[in-house]
Every structure is written in C-alpha cells, then in structure tokens.
CSV table of C-alpha atoms in Angstrom, one decimal:
chain,number,residue,atom,x,y,z
C,2,UNK,CA,26.1,24.1,-40.4
C,3,UNK,CA,28.8,26.2,-38.6
C,4,UNK,CA,28.5,29.8,-37.9
C,5,UNK,CA,31.4,31.8,-37.1
C,6,UNK,CA,29.9,34.7,-34.9
C,7,UNK,CA,32.8,37.0,-34.8
C,8,UNK,CA,34.1,37.5,-38.2
C,9,UNK,CA,35.6,40.8,-39.6
C,10,UNK,CA,34.9,42.6,-42.6
C,11,UNK,CA,35.9,45.9,-43.9
C,12,UNK,CA,33.5,47.5,-46.3
C,13,UNK,CA,35.4,49.2,-49.2
C,14,UNK,CA,33.9,52.6,-48.5
C,15,UNK,CA,34.9,52.5,-44.9
C,16,UNK,CA,38.3,51.4,-45.8
C,17,UNK,CA,38.8,54.6,-47.9
C,18,UNK,CA,37.8,56.7,-45.1
C,19,UNK,CA,40.1,55.2,-42.9
C,20,UNK,CA,43.0,55.5,-45.3
C,21,UNK,CA,42.1,59.5,-45.6
C,22,UNK,CA,41.7,60.0,-41.8
C,23,UNK,CA,43.2,57.4,-39.7
C,24,UNK,CA,46.2,58.7,-37.8
C,25,UNK,CA,47.6,55.3,-37.4
C,26,UNK,CA,49.3,54.2,-40.7
C,27,UNK,CA,50.2,50.8,-39.0
C,28,UNK,CA,46.4,49.6,-38.9
C,29,UNK,CA,45.9,51.2,-42.4
C,30,UNK,CA,48.6,49.0,-43.9
C,31,UNK,CA,47.4,46.0,-42.1
C,32,UNK,CA,43.8,46.2,-43.2
C,33,UNK,CA,44.8,47.3,-46.6
C,34,UNK,CA,47.0,44.0,-46.9
C,35,UNK,CA,44.3,41.9,-45.8
C,36,UNK,CA,42.4,41.4,-49.1
C,37,UNK,CA,39.6,39.0,-47.6
C,38,UNK,CA,38.6,41.6,-45.2
C,39,UNK,CA,37.3,44.2,-47.9
C,40,UNK,CA,37.1,42.2,-51.1
C,41,UNK,CA,33.9,40.4,-50.2
C,42,UNK,CA,33.5,38.7,-53.8
C,43,UNK,CA,36.9,37.1,-53.3
C,44,UNK,CA,35.8,36.1,-49.8
C,45,UNK,CA,32.6,34.6,-51.0
C,46,UNK,CA,34.4,32.7,-53.3
C,47,UNK,CA,36.9,31.3,-51.0
C,48,UNK,CA,33.9,30.3,-48.6
C,49,UNK,CA,32.4,28.2,-51.3
C,50,UNK,CA,35.0,25.6,-50.3
C,51,UNK,CA,33.4,25.1,-47.0
C,52,UNK,CA,29.6,25.3,-47.9
C,53,UNK,CA,28.4,24.5,-44.3
C,54,UNK,CA,30.3,27.5,-42.9
C,55,UNK,CA,28.5,30.9,-42.4
C,56,UNK,CA,29.8,34.1,-41.1
C,57,UNK,CA,28.2,36.9,-39.0
C,58,UNK,CA,29.8,39.8,-39.9
C,59,UNK,CA,31.4,42.7,-37.7
C,60,UNK,CA,33.5,45.7,-38.5
C,61,UNK,CA,37.3,45.1,-38.2
C,62,UNK,CA,39.4,47.7,-36.5
C,63,UNK,CA,39.7,50.7,-36.3
C,64,UNK,CA,36.0,51.5,-34.9
C,65,UNK,CA,34.3,54.7,-35.9
C,66,UNK,CA,35.6,56.6,-32.9
C,67,UNK,CA,39.1,55.7,-33.5
C,68,UNK,CA,39.2,57.4,-37.0
C,69,UNK,CA,37.2,60.4,-36.4
C,70,UNK,CA,35.8,62.9,-33.8
C,71,UNK,CA,32.4,63.0,-32.6
C,72,UNK,CA,31.4,65.2,-35.5
C,73,UNK,CA,32.5,62.7,-38.0
C,74,UNK,CA,32.2,59.4,-36.3
C,75,UNK,CA,28.5,59.2,-36.8
C,76,UNK,CA,28.9,59.3,-40.5
C,77,UNK,CA,31.8,56.6,-40.6
C,78,UNK,CA,29.5,54.3,-38.6
C,79,UNK,CA,26.8,54.6,-41.2
C,80,UNK,CA,29.1,53.8,-43.9
C,81,UNK,CA,30.4,50.9,-42.1
C,82,UNK,CA,27.0,49.5,-41.3
C,83,UNK,CA,25.4,50.2,-44.9
C,84,UNK,CA,28.3,48.4,-46.3
C,85,UNK,CA,27.8,45.3,-44.1
C,86,UNK,CA,23.9,45.4,-44.6
C,87,UNK,CA,24.7,45.1,-48.2
C,88,UNK,CA,27.0,42.2,-47.9
C,89,UNK,CA,24.3,40.5,-46.2
C,90,UNK,CA,21.6,41.4,-48.6
C,91,UNK,CA,23.7,40.2,-51.5
C,92,UNK,CA,24.9,36.8,-49.9
C,93,UNK,CA,22.4,35.9,-47.0
C,94,UNK,CA,23.7,32.4,-47.4
C,95,UNK,CA,27.3,33.0,-46.7
C,96,UNK,CA,26.6,36.0,-44.2
C,97,UNK,CA,23.1,35.4,-42.4
C,98,UNK,CA,23.6,38.6,-40.2
C,99,UNK,CA,25.7,41.6,-39.2
C,100,UNK,CA,26.2,43.7,-36.3
C,101,UNK,CA,26.0,47.4,-36.0
C,102,UNK,CA,29.2,49.3,-35.3
C,103,UNK,CA,28.5,52.6,-33.2
C,104,UNK,CA,30.3,56.0,-32.9
C,105,UNK,CA,31.0,55.5,-29.2
C,106,UNK,CA,32.6,59.1,-29.0
C,107,UNK,CA,29.4,60.3,-29.4
C,108,UNK,CA,26.6,58.6,-27.4
C,109,UNK,CA,23.4,60.2,-28.8
C,110,UNK,CA,24.5,59.6,-32.2
C,111,UNK,CA,25.5,55.9,-31.1
C,112,UNK,CA,22.0,55.3,-30.0
C,113,UNK,CA,20.4,56.8,-33.1
C,114,UNK,CA,22.7,54.4,-35.2
C,115,UNK,CA,21.9,51.7,-33.2
C,116,UNK,CA,18.2,51.9,-33.6
C,117,UNK,CA,18.9,52.7,-37.6
C,118,UNK,CA,21.0,49.5,-37.8
C,119,UNK,CA,18.7,47.4,-36.1
C,120,UNK,CA,15.5,48.7,-37.3
C,121,UNK,CA,16.1,49.7,-40.5
C,122,UNK,CA,19.0,47.4,-41.8
C,123,UNK,CA,18.2,44.2,-39.9
C,124,UNK,CA,21.4,44.2,-37.5
C,125,UNK,CA,21.3,41.3,-34.9
C,126,UNK,CA,23.5,43.2,-32.1
C,127,UNK,CA,26.1,45.9,-31.7
C,128,UNK,CA,29.9,45.9,-31.5
C,129,UNK,CA,31.7,48.2,-29.1
C,130,UNK,CA,35.5,48.1,-28.2
C,131,UNK,CA,36.8,47.4,-24.9
C,132,UNK,CA,37.6,51.0,-24.2
C,133,UNK,CA,36.3,54.2,-26.0
C,134,UNK,CA,39.5,55.9,-27.1
C,135,UNK,CA,41.2,54.4,-23.8
C,136,UNK,CA,38.2,55.4,-21.5
C,137,UNK,CA,36.6,52.5,-19.6
C,138,UNK,CA,33.2,51.3,-20.7
C,139,UNK,CA,31.6,51.7,-17.0
C,140,UNK,CA,32.0,55.4,-17.5
C,141,UNK,CA,28.3,56.7,-16.7
C,142,UNK,CA,28.4,58.6,-20.0
C,143,UNK,CA,28.1,54.9,-22.0
C,144,UNK,CA,25.6,53.5,-19.6
C,145,UNK,CA,22.6,54.5,-22.4
C,146,UNK,CA,24.2,52.4,-25.1
C,147,UNK,CA,24.2,49.2,-22.9
C,148,UNK,CA,20.7,50.0,-21.7
C,149,UNK,CA,19.4,50.7,-25.1
C,150,UNK,CA,20.7,47.5,-26.7
C,151,UNK,CA,19.5,45.4,-23.8
C,152,UNK,CA,16.2,46.7,-22.8
C,153,UNK,CA,14.8,48.4,-26.4
C,154,UNK,CA,16.4,45.6,-28.6
C,155,UNK,CA,17.1,42.8,-26.4
C,156,UNK,CA,20.2,41.9,-28.4
C,157,UNK,CA,23.7,41.1,-27.6
C,158,UNK,CA,26.7,43.3,-27.6
C,159,UNK,CA,30.0,42.0,-29.3
C,160,UNK,CA,33.1,43.4,-27.4
C,161,UNK,CA,36.2,43.8,-29.5
C,162,UNK,CA,39.9,44.6,-27.8
C,163,UNK,CA,41.1,48.0,-29.2
C,164,UNK,CA,44.6,48.4,-27.4
C,165,UNK,CA,46.9,50.3,-29.7
C,166,UNK,CA,50.5,49.9,-30.3
C,167,UNK,CA,50.8,53.3,-28.9
C,168,UNK,CA,50.0,51.8,-25.4
C,169,UNK,CA,53.4,51.3,-23.9
C,170,UNK,CA,54.2,47.8,-22.0
C,171,UNK,CA,56.6,49.9,-19.7
C,172,UNK,CA,56.3,53.1,-18.0
C,173,UNK,CA,59.5,54.7,-19.3
C,174,UNK,CA,58.4,53.5,-23.2
C,175,UNK,CA,56.5,55.4,-25.7
C,176,UNK,CA,55.1,52.4,-27.4
C,177,UNK,CA,54.6,48.5,-27.3
C,178,UNK,CA,57.3,46.5,-28.9
C,179,UNK,CA,57.4,43.2,-30.9
C,180,UNK,CA,53.5,43.5,-31.3
C,181,UNK,CA,52.8,42.6,-27.6
C,182,UNK,CA,50.0,45.1,-27.5
C,183,UNK,CA,48.1,42.8,-29.9
C,184,UNK,CA,49.2,39.4,-29.2
C,185,UNK,CA,49.2,39.6,-25.3
C,186,UNK,CA,47.5,43.0,-24.8
C,187,UNK,CA,44.1,42.3,-26.7
C,188,UNK,CA,43.4,39.2,-24.5
C,189,UNK,CA,44.3,41.0,-21.4
C,190,UNK,CA,42.5,44.2,-22.4
C,191,UNK,CA,39.4,42.3,-23.1
C,192,UNK,CA,39.6,40.5,-19.6
C,193,UNK,CA,40.2,44.0,-18.0
C,194,UNK,CA,37.0,45.3,-19.6
C,195,UNK,CA,35.3,42.0,-18.4
C,196,UNK,CA,35.9,42.6,-14.8
C,197,UNK,CA,35.1,46.2,-14.9
C,198,UNK,CA,31.7,45.4,-16.3
C,199,UNK,CA,31.3,42.9,-13.4
C,200,UNK,CA,32.5,45.0,-10.7
C,201,UNK,CA,31.0,48.1,-11.5
C,202,UNK,CA,27.7,46.4,-11.4
C,203,UNK,CA,26.6,46.8,-14.9
C,204,UNK,CA,25.0,43.4,-14.7
C,205,UNK,CA,23.0,44.3,-11.5
C,206,UNK,CA,21.7,47.4,-13.4
C,207,UNK,CA,21.1,45.4,-16.6
C,208,UNK,CA,20.5,41.7,-15.5
C,209,UNK,CA,19.4,40.8,-19.3
C,210,UNK,CA,22.4,42.2,-20.9
C,211,UNK,CA,24.3,39.9,-23.1
C,212,UNK,CA,27.9,40.3,-24.0
C,213,UNK,CA,30.1,38.3,-26.3
C,214,UNK,CA,33.6,38.8,-25.9
C,215,UNK,CA,36.1,38.4,-28.7
C,216,UNK,CA,38.8,35.5,-28.3
C,217,UNK,CA,36.6,33.0,-26.3
C,218,UNK,CA,36.6,35.1,-23.2
C,219,UNK,CA,40.3,35.9,-23.4
C,220,UNK,CA,42.3,35.5,-20.2
C,221,UNK,CA,39.1,34.6,-17.9
C,222,UNK,CA,38.3,31.0,-18.5
C,223,UNK,CA,42.3,30.2,-18.2
C,224,UNK,CA,42.5,32.1,-14.8
C,225,UNK,CA,39.2,31.1,-13.4
C,226,UNK,CA,41.2,29.8,-10.7
C,227,UNK,CA,43.3,32.7,-9.9
C,228,UNK,CA,40.3,34.9,-10.2
C,229,UNK,CA,38.2,32.8,-7.8
C,230,UNK,CA,40.9,32.7,-5.2
C,231,UNK,CA,41.7,36.4,-5.5
C,232,UNK,CA,38.5,37.9,-6.1
C,233,UNK,CA,36.5,35.7,-3.8
I,26,UNK,CA,58.5,14.5,-1.9
I,27,UNK,CA,57.0,17.7,-3.4
I,28,UNK,CA,59.2,20.5,-3.5
I,29,UNK,CA,57.4,24.0,-3.9
I,30,UNK,CA,60.1,26.1,-5.8
I,31,UNK,CA,58.4,29.3,-5.7
I,32,UNK,CA,57.2,30.0,-2.3
I,33,UNK,CA,57.4,33.2,-0.6
I,34,UNK,CA,58.7,34.4,2.8
I,35,UNK,CA,59.3,37.9,4.4
I,36,UNK,CA,62.2,37.6,7.1
I,37,UNK,CA,61.0,39.9,10.0
I,38,UNK,CA,63.9,42.3,9.8
I,39,UNK,CA,63.2,42.9,6.2
I,40,UNK,CA,59.3,43.3,7.0
I,41,UNK,CA,60.2,46.0,9.5
I,42,UNK,CA,62.3,47.8,6.8
I,43,UNK,CA,59.4,47.7,4.5
I,44,UNK,CA,57.1,49.2,7.3
I,45,UNK,CA,59.5,52.0,7.8
I,46,UNK,CA,60.3,52.8,4.3
I,47,UNK,CA,57.7,51.5,1.5
I,48,UNK,CA,55.5,54.4,0.1
I,49,UNK,CA,52.8,51.8,-0.7
I,50,UNK,CA,50.5,51.5,2.3
I,51,UNK,CA,48.5,48.7,0.5
I,52,UNK,CA,51.3,46.4,0.2
I,53,UNK,CA,52.5,46.8,3.7
I,54,UNK,CA,49.1,46.1,5.2
I,55,UNK,CA,48.9,43.0,2.8
I,56,UNK,CA,52.2,41.6,4.0
I,57,UNK,CA,51.7,42.3,7.6
I,58,UNK,CA,48.5,40.6,7.4
I,59,UNK,CA,49.8,37.2,6.1
I,60,UNK,CA,51.4,35.8,9.0
I,61,UNK,CA,52.6,32.6,7.3
I,62,UNK,CA,54.8,35.0,5.3
I,63,UNK,CA,56.7,36.3,8.4
I,64,UNK,CA,56.0,34.1,11.2
I,65,UNK,CA,58.4,30.9,9.9
I,66,UNK,CA,58.0,29.3,13.3
I,67,UNK,CA,54.2,29.1,12.5
I,68,UNK,CA,55.0,28.1,9.2
I,69,UNK,CA,57.2,25.3,10.1
I,70,UNK,CA,54.4,24.0,12.5
I,71,UNK,CA,51.8,24.3,9.7
I,72,UNK,CA,54.0,22.4,7.3
I,73,UNK,CA,54.4,19.6,9.8
I,74,UNK,CA,50.9,18.4,8.5
I,75,UNK,CA,52.3,17.7,5.2
I,76,UNK,CA,55.6,15.7,6.0
I,77,UNK,CA,56.6,15.2,2.1
I,78,UNK,CA,56.4,19.0,1.2
I,79,UNK,CA,59.4,21.2,1.2
I,80,UNK,CA,59.6,24.8,0.3
I,81,UNK,CA,62.5,26.8,-1.8
I,82,UNK,CA,62.2,30.2,-0.4
I,83,UNK,CA,62.0,33.4,-2.4
I,84,UNK,CA,61.3,36.9,-1.0
I,85,UNK,CA,57.8,38.4,-1.0
I,86,UNK,CA,57.2,41.7,-2.8
I,87,UNK,CA,58.2,44.4,-2.4
I,88,UNK,CA,61.4,43.7,-3.8
I,89,UNK,CA,64.4,45.9,-2.4
I,90,UNK,CA,64.5,48.3,-5.4
I,91,UNK,CA,60.8,48.8,-4.7
I,92,UNK,CA,61.3,50.0,-1.2
I,93,UNK,CA,64.6,51.8,-1.4
I,94,UNK,CA,66.9,54.1,-3.7
I,95,UNK,CA,70.0,52.7,-4.9
I,96,UNK,CA,72.0,53.7,-1.9
I,97,UNK,CA,69.6,51.9,0.4
I,98,UNK,CA,68.6,48.9,-1.6
I,99,UNK,CA,71.6,46.9,-1.2
I,100,UNK,CA,71.3,47.1,2.4
I,101,UNK,CA,67.7,45.9,2.0
I,102,UNK,CA,68.5,43.1,0.0
I,103,UNK,CA,71.5,41.8,2.5
I,104,UNK,CA,68.7,41.8,5.3
I,105,UNK,CA,66.3,39.8,3.2
I,106,UNK,CA,68.8,37.4,2.1
I,107,UNK,CA,70.4,36.8,5.4
I,108,UNK,CA,66.9,36.4,6.9
I,109,UNK,CA,66.2,33.6,4.3
I,110,UNK,CA,69.7,32.1,4.8
I,111,UNK,CA,68.8,31.8,8.5
I,112,UNK,CA,65.6,30.0,7.9
I,113,UNK,CA,67.3,27.3,5.6
I,114,UNK,CA,70.1,26.9,8.2
I,115,UNK,CA,67.5,26.4,11.0
I,116,UNK,CA,65.0,24.1,9.2
I,117,UNK,CA,66.9,22.4,6.2
I,118,UNK,CA,64.3,19.7,5.8
I,119,UNK,CA,61.4,22.1,5.5
I,120,UNK,CA,63.3,24.6,3.4
I,121,UNK,CA,66.0,22.8,1.3
I,122,UNK,CA,67.4,26.1,-0.4
I,123,UNK,CA,66.7,29.7,-1.0
I,124,UNK,CA,67.0,32.2,-3.6
I,125,UNK,CA,68.6,35.8,-3.4
I,126,UNK,CA,66.8,38.9,-4.0
I,127,UNK,CA,68.8,41.6,-5.7
I,128,UNK,CA,68.9,45.6,-5.4
I,129,UNK,CA,68.2,45.9,-9.4
I,130,UNK,CA,68.3,49.7,-9.4
I,131,UNK,CA,72.1,49.4,-8.4
I,132,UNK,CA,73.4,46.6,-10.6
I,133,UNK,CA,77.1,46.9,-9.4
I,134,UNK,CA,75.8,46.3,-6.0
I,135,UNK,CA,73.2,43.6,-7.3
I,136,UNK,CA,76.3,41.5,-8.7
I,137,UNK,CA,78.1,41.9,-5.4
I,138,UNK,CA,75.0,40.6,-3.5
I,139,UNK,CA,74.4,37.9,-6.0
I,140,UNK,CA,78.1,36.5,-5.4
I,141,UNK,CA,77.9,36.9,-1.6
I,142,UNK,CA,74.4,35.3,-1.4
I,143,UNK,CA,75.1,32.4,-3.6
I,144,UNK,CA,78.9,31.8,-2.4
I,145,UNK,CA,78.7,32.8,1.0
I,146,UNK,CA,75.1,32.0,2.0
I,147,UNK,CA,74.6,29.0,-0.3
I,148,UNK,CA,71.6,30.5,-2.4
I,149,UNK,CA,70.6,28.3,-5.3
I,150,UNK,CA,69.5,31.1,-8.0
I,151,UNK,CA,68.3,34.6,-8.1
I,152,UNK,CA,64.9,36.3,-8.1
I,153,UNK,CA,64.3,39.4,-10.0
I,154,UNK,CA,60.9,41.2,-10.8
I,155,UNK,CA,59.5,41.6,-14.3
I,156,UNK,CA,60.6,45.0,-14.3
I,157,UNK,CA,62.9,47.2,-12.4
I,158,UNK,CA,60.4,50.0,-10.8
I,159,UNK,CA,58.8,50.0,-14.3
I,160,UNK,CA,61.7,49.7,-16.5
I,161,UNK,CA,62.0,46.5,-19.0
I,162,UNK,CA,64.7,43.9,-18.3
I,163,UNK,CA,66.0,44.0,-21.6
I,164,UNK,CA,67.7,47.5,-21.1
I,165,UNK,CA,71.4,46.9,-21.5
I,166,UNK,CA,72.1,48.2,-18.1
I,167,UNK,CA,70.7,44.9,-16.5
I,168,UNK,CA,72.4,42.5,-18.9
I,169,UNK,CA,75.5,42.0,-16.3
I,170,UNK,CA,73.1,40.4,-13.9
I,171,UNK,CA,71.6,37.9,-16.4
I,172,UNK,CA,75.2,37.3,-17.7
I,173,UNK,CA,76.9,36.6,-14.3
I,174,UNK,CA,74.1,34.3,-12.9
I,175,UNK,CA,74.2,32.3,-16.0
I,176,UNK,CA,77.8,32.5,-16.9
I,177,UNK,CA,79.5,32.6,-13.6
I,178,UNK,CA,77.1,30.7,-11.2
I,179,UNK,CA,75.2,28.6,-13.9
I,180,UNK,CA,72.1,29.0,-11.8
I,181,UNK,CA,68.3,29.9,-12.6
I,182,UNK,CA,66.7,33.3,-12.6
I,183,UNK,CA,63.0,33.2,-10.6
I,184,UNK,CA,61.0,36.1,-12.2
I,185,UNK,CA,58.3,37.6,-10.2
I,186,UNK,CA,55.7,40.2,-11.6
I,187,UNK,CA,55.7,43.7,-9.9
I,188,UNK,CA,52.8,45.6,-11.6
I,189,UNK,CA,51.7,48.0,-8.9
I,190,UNK,CA,47.9,49.0,-8.2
I,191,UNK,CA,49.4,52.4,-9.2
I,192,UNK,CA,49.6,51.4,-13.0
I,193,UNK,CA,46.4,52.3,-14.3
I,194,UNK,CA,44.1,50.1,-16.7
I,195,UNK,CA,42.9,53.0,-18.8
I,196,UNK,CA,44.6,55.9,-20.0
I,197,UNK,CA,42.5,58.6,-18.2
I,198,UNK,CA,42.6,56.8,-14.7
I,199,UNK,CA,45.2,57.3,-12.1
I,200,UNK,CA,45.2,53.7,-10.8
I,201,UNK,CA,43.9,50.2,-11.1
I,202,UNK,CA,40.6,49.3,-9.9
I,203,UNK,CA,38.9,46.1,-8.4
I,204,UNK,CA,42.7,44.4,-8.1
I,205,UNK,CA,42.9,44.2,-11.8
I,206,UNK,CA,46.4,45.0,-11.4
I,207,UNK,CA,47.4,41.7,-9.6
I,208,UNK,CA,44.7,39.4,-10.7
I,209,UNK,CA,45.1,40.0,-14.5
I,210,UNK,CA,47.9,42.6,-14.6
I,211,UNK,CA,50.5,40.1,-13.1
I,212,UNK,CA,50.0,37.1,-15.5
I,213,UNK,CA,49.9,39.8,-18.4
I,214,UNK,CA,52.9,41.5,-17.2
I,215,UNK,CA,55.0,38.1,-16.7
I,216,UNK,CA,54.1,37.2,-20.3
I,217,UNK,CA,55.1,40.7,-21.5
I,218,UNK,CA,58.6,40.3,-19.8
I,219,UNK,CA,58.8,36.8,-21.4
I,220,UNK,CA,58.2,38.0,-24.6
I,221,UNK,CA,60.6,41.1,-24.2
I,222,UNK,CA,63.5,38.8,-23.1
I,223,UNK,CA,62.7,36.4,-26.2
I,224,UNK,CA,62.5,39.0,-28.9
I,225,UNK,CA,65.3,41.2,-27.7
I,226,UNK,CA,67.6,38.4,-28.2
I,227,UNK,CA,68.6,37.7,-24.7
I,228,UNK,CA,68.4,33.7,-25.2
I,229,UNK,CA,70.7,34.4,-28.2
I,230,UNK,CA,73.3,36.2,-26.0
I,231,UNK,CA,73.1,33.8,-23.1
I,232,UNK,CA,72.0,30.3,-24.5
I,233,UNK,CA,72.5,28.5,-21.2
I,234,UNK,CA,70.3,31.2,-19.2
I,235,UNK,CA,67.4,29.3,-17.1
I,236,UNK,CA,64.4,31.4,-16.4
I,237,UNK,CA,61.6,30.3,-14.0
I,238,UNK,CA,58.4,32.4,-14.5
I,239,UNK,CA,55.9,32.4,-11.9
I,240,UNK,CA,52.4,31.3,-12.3
I,241,UNK,CA,53.3,28.5,-14.4
I,242,UNK,CA,54.3,30.6,-17.3
I,243,UNK,CA,51.4,33.0,-16.8
I,244,UNK,CA,49.6,33.6,-20.2
I,245,UNK,CA,52.0,32.0,-22.6
I,246,UNK,CA,50.7,28.4,-22.3
I,247,UNK,CA,47.1,29.1,-22.7
I,248,UNK,CA,47.7,31.7,-25.6
I,249,UNK,CA,50.5,29.6,-27.4
I,250,UNK,CA,48.3,29.3,-30.4
I,251,UNK,CA,47.7,32.8,-30.8
I,252,UNK,CA,51.4,33.7,-30.0
I,253,UNK,CA,52.4,31.1,-32.9
I,254,UNK,CA,50.0,32.6,-35.3
I,255,UNK,CA,50.8,36.2,-34.6
I,256,UNK,CA,54.4,36.0,-33.9
I,257,UNK,CA,55.2,33.6,-36.7
C-alpha cells in the first residue's frame, strides 16, 4: 500500500466560488484545466490502474483567504471541507482521509472550522499556507491555530507554499517572470516559513507540534550543510 | 593540486573604502571580522598547511556598485582589481589567477575596467552579482558586458548572489529576519538569475558565454526534476 499524503483536489462547488471571486485569472485557468483536480469520478477511475495507491486529500490553491475577505473566507472553507469530506465518504478505499483548509484571515472562524472539520467531518489534520496573504505565520495573531491543532486535536499541520506570480523576483519589477515564482519560489518560500517557525520559537511553545511541509522539505534537506554552517 | 576557483578576498585599500562609504553597517562589520579576507599574509601562512591547494581570487561582497554611485564605483573597482592583481603577482603559487570586479551601475566604465583588468592586470574572467542593485541581469543595458567578456575576451563570468538583508521575506515586513536573506535567499537568488539568463535568451545571443555560478549551481541541481516538469 502506498499512501500519498499530500494530494490535491478542488471540490467543484469550491471551484465555482473560485471562478466567481478570485482576482487571479491565472490560477483559475490553471485549476480549471486540471481535470483530475475537480473531476473526482475521473480520478477514481484513473486510480483504478494502481490499486495499491491511496491519496490523502488536501485542497489545492487558492486557499480560502486568497479568494475571499474575512467575512467570506469561512464560508469558502466550509464549502471546500464539505466537498473533501464527501469524497472520503464516497471512496474511502481511494481516499482514506482528508485535511481541512482554514480561513486564515479570520482566526476565530479558522478555529471554529478546524473543530467542525475534525470533530464533525473526520478530518485528520489541517492545511495552512506558508503565509497568510503574504504575512508570516509567526505573527502572534496566528498562534491560536497552531496551539489548537496541536494541544486540542493532536493532529499535524500540512503547509503549502502560496507565493503568487505577483511577487516579483526583482525590486524594480511588478511580477515574477517565466514561472519562477512557482518553480523556484515555492520551495524557497516553504523553507523560509520553516526557518521562521523554528527561529521564532514556535516549537519551544508547542513542543508537540507536527508540521508536514510540501515538496519533501523544499530547500532544507539540500542546503542542510549551508544552514548548519551559517545558522550554527 | 586542488584549485578553489571561487575564493573571496577583500584588498585592504578596498575595505577602507567600504568602511568609509558603505551604507550597510552589517556587511562592513562582517567583512572586517573575517581576518582571512583582508589579511593576505595571514592567509598565505594558513594555506602553507595545504601545499596542494591554490585559490582563484574574487572580490568579496559588497561589489563596487553596492558601495558607490556610477561616478564613484569605477574607482572602487580599480582599487579592488589592483589589489587582487598585486596578490597574484606576490604569491603566484598560492593564487594562480584573479577575476575582475566591475562597476555594473556604469556600463561604459565596466567595459573599460574589464579590458584594463584582463589586458593589463592579467585577470582570467569577470565577476558580477546576480543583480545590479536589485535590477535583473537581462535588462538590455547590461548586455554589452556579457557580450564583451564572451566575444572579445573569451573568458568566463563568475556570478555571486547579492540579496541584502533589506530584502524582506514577507510583503508586510521591512527586512529579512534570522539571516534568511543569506542562508536561503542567496541560493534562491542565484537560481532565479540563472533562470532569467536562460529564458531571456542570453545563451541564444551568446552561445559561447560561460557562466560560473556560486554555491555549485545553488538550487538548480537539487530541483532539476521540478524544473524539468514545470518548465518543460
């Protein structure tokens, strides 16, 4: 049995909301074109080729706080999480579990949705992005999210990069070129977030916190020697 | 014989200018504290322990355009390059060659200094940073530098990352924390510059151009699979 623990889906009801409300036409086009992301019957059929493969479901970008403001993102998260819960209920042998997405620009609602998703829908963890609309995760406002998932639920956090094309690679430019924001920017941003979580002391405050980073730890495993020398 | 082709020095006369004119006290302190960077007699003595090691000399950060405006950076480059040429003349068995630094914020002067450094001082290539004070290397203004070193001199370009602490890792912050700008930011920036050079077509325009990137190619060797998939 092989369980892919970081697989993405986009429930159709969520995709519709993204199409209506996202201000990033690039991401909408990208997600709409990836049929296996939202056509789950087609995915299940495809997966039949590899009967020993199971997938833990996580929501694809854009996350709720990237699509709607704090008054709307909680509803978006509920739609996404209900959709993933439904997939797990329908095809438990393909999808043994899912992970809730949270409206991170509204922390009280994120806590509420975390509890609902885990306790009512059976989610096995939470997914957050490496930043909340560009803000670092070690801002005190976000601490209750890390605390709750660790201390109350004892479940892990999946962390996904969210650097957008609008984040320029050079100070005199308006956006990233040649997909650099994704190809190189995502692993960079993941590792930056990892460093911030460590050095801001989050693991001291929450020694039992478990974090699953995307892309096998991004840059950190490859630059461990550099990190050890310069951060020693 | 082991030749380290990317070793840094800081001629004392250049260090003095950096101390007087740099607006980045962090880098001045860092360089001043690294004795082996500017006390070359001490370095030569240290190197005596490993008689089979030779070093090709390149200038340490900050590069001339990071210290002075376009009217002053050419003089800074001459001071640095004269200093490195003197080290090579004095200890040819330790330092078989050096590479010129260029005042990249003044392209005509950079060309002139390249010619002088290679033809009069015997430099075996040029060093540039991954950006010119934050501007990407594929801006047409910088093309003559790549063209000249390739077509006229047939010598390689050493490329060094230059991301400063002032480049914030998050959009709502003013600077990078926990040395992230250097530990993770430098390999990221090197790979971003490599991608820009490739996709902007610089190797199509200058098929014989040779580029030596710092840190063994930075992220590219490790993320070759990701790059191949997403850039295919």
